PDB file of C-alpha atoms in Angstrom:
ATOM      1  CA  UNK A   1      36.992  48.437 -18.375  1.00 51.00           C
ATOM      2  CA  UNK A   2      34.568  46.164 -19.327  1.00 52.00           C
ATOM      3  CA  UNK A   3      32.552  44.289 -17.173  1.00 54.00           C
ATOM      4  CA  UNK A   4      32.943  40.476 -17.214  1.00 54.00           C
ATOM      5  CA  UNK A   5      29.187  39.282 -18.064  1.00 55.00           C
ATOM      6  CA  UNK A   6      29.084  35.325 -17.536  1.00 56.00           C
ATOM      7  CA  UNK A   7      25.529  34.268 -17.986  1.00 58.00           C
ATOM      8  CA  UNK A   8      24.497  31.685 -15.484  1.00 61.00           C
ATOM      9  CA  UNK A   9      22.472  29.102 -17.065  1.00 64.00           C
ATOM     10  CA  UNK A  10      20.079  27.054 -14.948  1.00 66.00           C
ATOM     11  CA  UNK A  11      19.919  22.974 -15.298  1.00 66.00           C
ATOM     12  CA  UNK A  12      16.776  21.720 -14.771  1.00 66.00           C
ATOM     13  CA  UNK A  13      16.477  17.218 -14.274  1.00 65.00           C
ATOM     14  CA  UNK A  14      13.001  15.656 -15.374  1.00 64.00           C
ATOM     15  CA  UNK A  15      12.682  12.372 -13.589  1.00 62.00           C
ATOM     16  CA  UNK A  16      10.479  10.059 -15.629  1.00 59.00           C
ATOM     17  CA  UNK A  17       7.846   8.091 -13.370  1.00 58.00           C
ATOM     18  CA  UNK A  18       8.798   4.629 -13.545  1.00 63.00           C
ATOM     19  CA  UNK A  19       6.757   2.816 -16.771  1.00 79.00           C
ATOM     20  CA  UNK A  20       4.627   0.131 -15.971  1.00 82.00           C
ATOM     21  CA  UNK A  21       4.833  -3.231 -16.381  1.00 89.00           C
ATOM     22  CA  UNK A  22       2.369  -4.801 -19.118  1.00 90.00           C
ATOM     23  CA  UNK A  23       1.345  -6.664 -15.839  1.00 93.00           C
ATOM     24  CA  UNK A  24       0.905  -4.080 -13.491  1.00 93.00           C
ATOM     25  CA  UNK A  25      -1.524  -2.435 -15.568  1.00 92.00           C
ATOM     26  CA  UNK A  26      -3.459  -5.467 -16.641  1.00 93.00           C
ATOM     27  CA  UNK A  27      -4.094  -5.704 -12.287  1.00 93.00           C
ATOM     28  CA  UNK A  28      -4.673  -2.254 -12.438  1.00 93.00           C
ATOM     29  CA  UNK A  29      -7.392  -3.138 -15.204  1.00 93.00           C
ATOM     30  CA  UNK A  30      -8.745  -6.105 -13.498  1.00 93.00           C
ATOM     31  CA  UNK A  31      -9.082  -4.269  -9.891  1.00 94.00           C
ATOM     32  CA  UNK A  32     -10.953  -1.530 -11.942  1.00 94.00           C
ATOM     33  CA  UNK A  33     -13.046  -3.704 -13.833  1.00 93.00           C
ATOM     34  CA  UNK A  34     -14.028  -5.381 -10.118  1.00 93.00           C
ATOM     35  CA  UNK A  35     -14.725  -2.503  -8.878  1.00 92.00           C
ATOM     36  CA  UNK A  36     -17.204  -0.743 -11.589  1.00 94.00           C
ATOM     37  CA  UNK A  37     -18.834  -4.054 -12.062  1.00 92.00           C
ATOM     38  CA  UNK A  38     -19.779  -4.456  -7.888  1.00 89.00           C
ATOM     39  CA  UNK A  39     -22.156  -2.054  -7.764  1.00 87.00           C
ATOM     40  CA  UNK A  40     -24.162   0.682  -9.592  1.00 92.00           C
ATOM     41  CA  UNK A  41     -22.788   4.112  -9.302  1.00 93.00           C
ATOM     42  CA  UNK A  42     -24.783   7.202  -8.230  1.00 94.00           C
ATOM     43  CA  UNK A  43     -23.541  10.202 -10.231  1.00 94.00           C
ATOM     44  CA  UNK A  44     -23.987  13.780 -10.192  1.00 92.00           C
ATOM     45  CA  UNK A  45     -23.498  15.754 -13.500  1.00 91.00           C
ATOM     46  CA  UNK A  46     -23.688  19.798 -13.846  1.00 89.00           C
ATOM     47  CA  UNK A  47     -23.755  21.027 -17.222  1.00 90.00           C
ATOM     48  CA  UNK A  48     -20.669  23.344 -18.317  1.00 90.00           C
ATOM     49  CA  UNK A  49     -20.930  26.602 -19.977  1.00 87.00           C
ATOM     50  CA  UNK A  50     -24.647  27.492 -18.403  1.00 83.00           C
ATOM     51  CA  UNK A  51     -25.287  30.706 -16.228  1.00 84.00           C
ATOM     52  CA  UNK A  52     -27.036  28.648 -13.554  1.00 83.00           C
ATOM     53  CA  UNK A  53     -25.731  25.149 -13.537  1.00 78.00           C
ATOM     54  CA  UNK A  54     -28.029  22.919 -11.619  1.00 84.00           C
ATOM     55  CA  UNK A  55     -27.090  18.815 -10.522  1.00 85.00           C
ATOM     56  CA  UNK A  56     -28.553  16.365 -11.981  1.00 89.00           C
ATOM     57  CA  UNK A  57     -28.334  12.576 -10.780  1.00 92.00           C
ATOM     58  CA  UNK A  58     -28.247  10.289 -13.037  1.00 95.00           C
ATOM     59  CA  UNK A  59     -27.266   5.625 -12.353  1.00 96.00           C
ATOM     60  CA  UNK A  60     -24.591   4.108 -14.257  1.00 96.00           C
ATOM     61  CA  UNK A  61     -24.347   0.339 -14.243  1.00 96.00           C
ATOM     62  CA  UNK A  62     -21.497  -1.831 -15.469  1.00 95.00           C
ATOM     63  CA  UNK A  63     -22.029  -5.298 -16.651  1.00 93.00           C
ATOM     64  CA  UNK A  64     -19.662  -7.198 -17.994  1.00 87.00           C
ATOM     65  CA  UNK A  65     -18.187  -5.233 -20.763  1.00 91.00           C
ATOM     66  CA  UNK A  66     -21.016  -3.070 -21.172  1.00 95.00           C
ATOM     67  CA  UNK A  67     -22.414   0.312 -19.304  1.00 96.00           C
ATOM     68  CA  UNK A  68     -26.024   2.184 -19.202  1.00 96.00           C
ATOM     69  CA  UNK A  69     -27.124   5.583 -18.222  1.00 97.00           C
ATOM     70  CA  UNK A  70     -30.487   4.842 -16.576  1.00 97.00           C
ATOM     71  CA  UNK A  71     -31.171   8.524 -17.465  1.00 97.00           C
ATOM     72  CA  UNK A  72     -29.452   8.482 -21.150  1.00 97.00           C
ATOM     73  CA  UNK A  73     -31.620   4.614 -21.662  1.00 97.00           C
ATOM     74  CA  UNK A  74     -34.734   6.706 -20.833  1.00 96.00           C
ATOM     75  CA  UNK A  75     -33.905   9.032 -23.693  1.00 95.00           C
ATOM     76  CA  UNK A  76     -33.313   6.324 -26.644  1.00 96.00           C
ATOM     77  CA  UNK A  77     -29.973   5.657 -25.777  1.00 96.00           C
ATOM     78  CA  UNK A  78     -28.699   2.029 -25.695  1.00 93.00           C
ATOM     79  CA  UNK A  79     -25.791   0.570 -23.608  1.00 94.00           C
ATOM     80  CA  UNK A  80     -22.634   0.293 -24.716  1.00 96.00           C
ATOM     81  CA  UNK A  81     -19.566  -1.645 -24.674  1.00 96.00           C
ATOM     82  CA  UNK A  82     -16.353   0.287 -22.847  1.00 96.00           C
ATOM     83  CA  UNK A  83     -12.986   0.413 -22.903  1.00 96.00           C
ATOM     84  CA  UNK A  84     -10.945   0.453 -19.730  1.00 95.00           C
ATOM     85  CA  UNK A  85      -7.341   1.572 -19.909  1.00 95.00           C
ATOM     86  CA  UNK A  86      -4.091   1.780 -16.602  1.00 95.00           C
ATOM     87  CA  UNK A  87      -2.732   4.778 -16.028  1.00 94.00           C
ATOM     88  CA  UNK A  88       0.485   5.250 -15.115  1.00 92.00           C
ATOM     89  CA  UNK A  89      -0.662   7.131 -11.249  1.00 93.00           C
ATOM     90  CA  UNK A  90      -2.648   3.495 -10.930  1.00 93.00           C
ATOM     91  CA  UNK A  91      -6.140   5.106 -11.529  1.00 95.00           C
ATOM     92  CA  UNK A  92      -8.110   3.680 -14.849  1.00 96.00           C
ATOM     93  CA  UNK A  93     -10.082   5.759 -17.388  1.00 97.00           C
ATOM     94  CA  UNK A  94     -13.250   4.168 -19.255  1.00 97.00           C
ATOM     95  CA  UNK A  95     -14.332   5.767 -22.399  1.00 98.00           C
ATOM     96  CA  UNK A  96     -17.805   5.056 -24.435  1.00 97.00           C
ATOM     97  CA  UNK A  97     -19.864   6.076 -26.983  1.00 97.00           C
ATOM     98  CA  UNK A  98     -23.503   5.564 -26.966  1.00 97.00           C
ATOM     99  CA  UNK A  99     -26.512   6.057 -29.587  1.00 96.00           C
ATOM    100  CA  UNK A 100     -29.862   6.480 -30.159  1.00 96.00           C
ATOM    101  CA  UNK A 101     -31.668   5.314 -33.405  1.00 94.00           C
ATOM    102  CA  UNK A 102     -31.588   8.322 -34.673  1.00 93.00           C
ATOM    103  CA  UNK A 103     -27.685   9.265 -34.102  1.00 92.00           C
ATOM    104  CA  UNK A 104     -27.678  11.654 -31.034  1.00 96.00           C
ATOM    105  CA  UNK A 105     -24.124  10.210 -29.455  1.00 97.00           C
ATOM    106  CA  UNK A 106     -23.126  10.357 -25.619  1.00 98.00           C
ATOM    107  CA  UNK A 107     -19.531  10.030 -25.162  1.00 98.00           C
ATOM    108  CA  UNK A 108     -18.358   9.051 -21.571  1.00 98.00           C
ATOM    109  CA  UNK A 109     -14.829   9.375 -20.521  1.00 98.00           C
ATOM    110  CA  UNK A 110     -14.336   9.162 -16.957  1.00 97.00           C
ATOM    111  CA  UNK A 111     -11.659   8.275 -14.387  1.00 97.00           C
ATOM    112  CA  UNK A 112     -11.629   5.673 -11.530  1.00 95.00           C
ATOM    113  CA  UNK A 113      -8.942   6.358  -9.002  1.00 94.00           C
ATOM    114  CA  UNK A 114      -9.373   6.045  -4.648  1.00 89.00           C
ATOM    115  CA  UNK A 115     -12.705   4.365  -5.244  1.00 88.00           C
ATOM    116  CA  UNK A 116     -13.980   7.770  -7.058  1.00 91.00           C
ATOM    117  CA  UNK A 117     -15.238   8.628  -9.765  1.00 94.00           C
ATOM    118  CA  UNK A 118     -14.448  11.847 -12.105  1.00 94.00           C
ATOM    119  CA  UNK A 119     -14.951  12.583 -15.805  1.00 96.00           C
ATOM    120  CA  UNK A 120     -16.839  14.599 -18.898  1.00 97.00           C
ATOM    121  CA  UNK A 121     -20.218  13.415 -20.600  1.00 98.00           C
ATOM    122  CA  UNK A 122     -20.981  15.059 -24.133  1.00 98.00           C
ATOM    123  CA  UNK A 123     -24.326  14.857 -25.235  1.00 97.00           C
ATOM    124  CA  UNK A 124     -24.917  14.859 -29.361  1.00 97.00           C
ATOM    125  CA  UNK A 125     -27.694  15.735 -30.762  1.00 94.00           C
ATOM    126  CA  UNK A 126     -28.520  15.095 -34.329  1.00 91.00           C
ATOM    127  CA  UNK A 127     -30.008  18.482 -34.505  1.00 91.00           C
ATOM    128  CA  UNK A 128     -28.986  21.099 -31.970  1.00 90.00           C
ATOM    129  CA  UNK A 129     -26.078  22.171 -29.833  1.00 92.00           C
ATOM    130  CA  UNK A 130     -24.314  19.786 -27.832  1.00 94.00           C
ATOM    131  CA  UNK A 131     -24.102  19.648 -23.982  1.00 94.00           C
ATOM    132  CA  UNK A 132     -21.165  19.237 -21.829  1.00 96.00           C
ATOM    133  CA  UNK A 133     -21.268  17.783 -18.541  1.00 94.00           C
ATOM    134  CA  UNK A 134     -18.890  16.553 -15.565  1.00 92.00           C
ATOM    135  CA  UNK A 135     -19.743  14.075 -13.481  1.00 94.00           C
ATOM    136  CA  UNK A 136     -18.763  12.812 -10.388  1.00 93.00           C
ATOM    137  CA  UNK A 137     -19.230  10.420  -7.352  1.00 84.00           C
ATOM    138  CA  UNK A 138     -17.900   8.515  -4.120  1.00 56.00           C
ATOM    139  CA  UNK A 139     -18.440   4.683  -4.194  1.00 42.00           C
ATOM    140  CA  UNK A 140     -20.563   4.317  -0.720  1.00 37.00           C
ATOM    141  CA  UNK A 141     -18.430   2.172   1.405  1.00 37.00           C
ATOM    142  CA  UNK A 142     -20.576  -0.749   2.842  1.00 35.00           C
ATOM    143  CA  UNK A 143     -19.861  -1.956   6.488  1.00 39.00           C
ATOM    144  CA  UNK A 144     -21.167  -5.024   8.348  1.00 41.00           C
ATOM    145  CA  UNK A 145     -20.817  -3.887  12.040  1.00 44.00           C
ATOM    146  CA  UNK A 146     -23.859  -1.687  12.956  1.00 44.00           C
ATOM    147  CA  UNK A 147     -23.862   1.986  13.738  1.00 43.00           C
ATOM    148  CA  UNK A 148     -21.990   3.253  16.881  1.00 47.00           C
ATOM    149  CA  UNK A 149     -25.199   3.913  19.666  1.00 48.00           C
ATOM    150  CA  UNK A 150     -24.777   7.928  20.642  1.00 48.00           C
ATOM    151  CA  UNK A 151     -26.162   8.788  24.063  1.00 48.00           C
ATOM    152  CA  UNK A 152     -26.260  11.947  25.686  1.00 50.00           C
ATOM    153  CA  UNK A 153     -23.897  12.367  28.562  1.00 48.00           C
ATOM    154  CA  UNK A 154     -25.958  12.893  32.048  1.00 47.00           C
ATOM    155  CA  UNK A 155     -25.458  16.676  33.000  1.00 49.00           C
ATOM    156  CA  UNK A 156     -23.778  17.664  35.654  1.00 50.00           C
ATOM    157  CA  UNK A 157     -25.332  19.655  38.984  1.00 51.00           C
ATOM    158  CA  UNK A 158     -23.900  22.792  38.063  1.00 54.00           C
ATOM    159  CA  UNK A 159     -22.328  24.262  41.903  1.00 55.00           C
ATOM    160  CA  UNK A 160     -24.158  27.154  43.814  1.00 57.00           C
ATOM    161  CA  UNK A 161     -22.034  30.005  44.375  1.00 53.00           C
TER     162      UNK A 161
END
């Protein structure tokens, strides 16, 4: 007799996230914009693909449509413009490409989601190997009441026994 073989095949339902509206990521957009442009932004970038990576801080400032490195400015590179795109988890990316006279590049791609921000820096030189870093920072939250006083309880007699 032959054993009855009934393979059992498994049905697996992919739920698409919802698209966005052309709308709801031109707010996303705008709110991102807003929030780059408010402030400069602290980073901290660690090279990839070194035996001892080390942090290095570096200032990022967005203007209007454009962004500097304070560190990347010192070495020759300009500001550039960016591009800001919605993504569909509501976080935005901004991508750039800056130069020097003599055609080192930086490219920036980095993410703004929660008021942080993640992404990759790759450093071109004309001559020489290129340098990968990844960058990130926590936009300081700035609050008007002061800071909570902390005193020091008053101790206790301790009992005799």
């Amino acid at each position: 007799l032959a054993a009855d073989k009934t393979e059992k095949k498994k049905v697996v339902k992919t739920v698409a996230a919802p698209v966005m509206s052309e709308q709801q990521r031109d707010a996303i957009s705008a709110k991102a914009f807003e929030q780059l442009s408010a402030q400069t932004w602290t980073i901290y970038l660690t090279a990839q693909g070194v035996k001892r990576p080390k942090v290095e801080t570096d200032v990022l400032t967005f203007s209007g449509v454009t962004v500097v490195s304070q560190n990347l400015s010192a070495k020759g590179f300009g500001g550039s413009n960016f591009s800001l795109t919605a993504q569909d988890d509501g976080s935005a990316v901004f991508e750039t490409v800056q130069r020097t006279e003599d055609d080192s590049i930086a490219l920036w791609r980095g993410t703004l989601a929660g008021g942080k921000v993640n992404g990759i820096l790759n450093i071109r030189p004309k001559q020489g190997a290129a340098t990968i870093y990844s960058f990130s920072t926590v936009m300081p939250s700035v609050s008007a009441e002061p800071e909570p006083v902390v005193t020091q309880a008053a101790e206790t007699p301790k009992k005799k026994r």
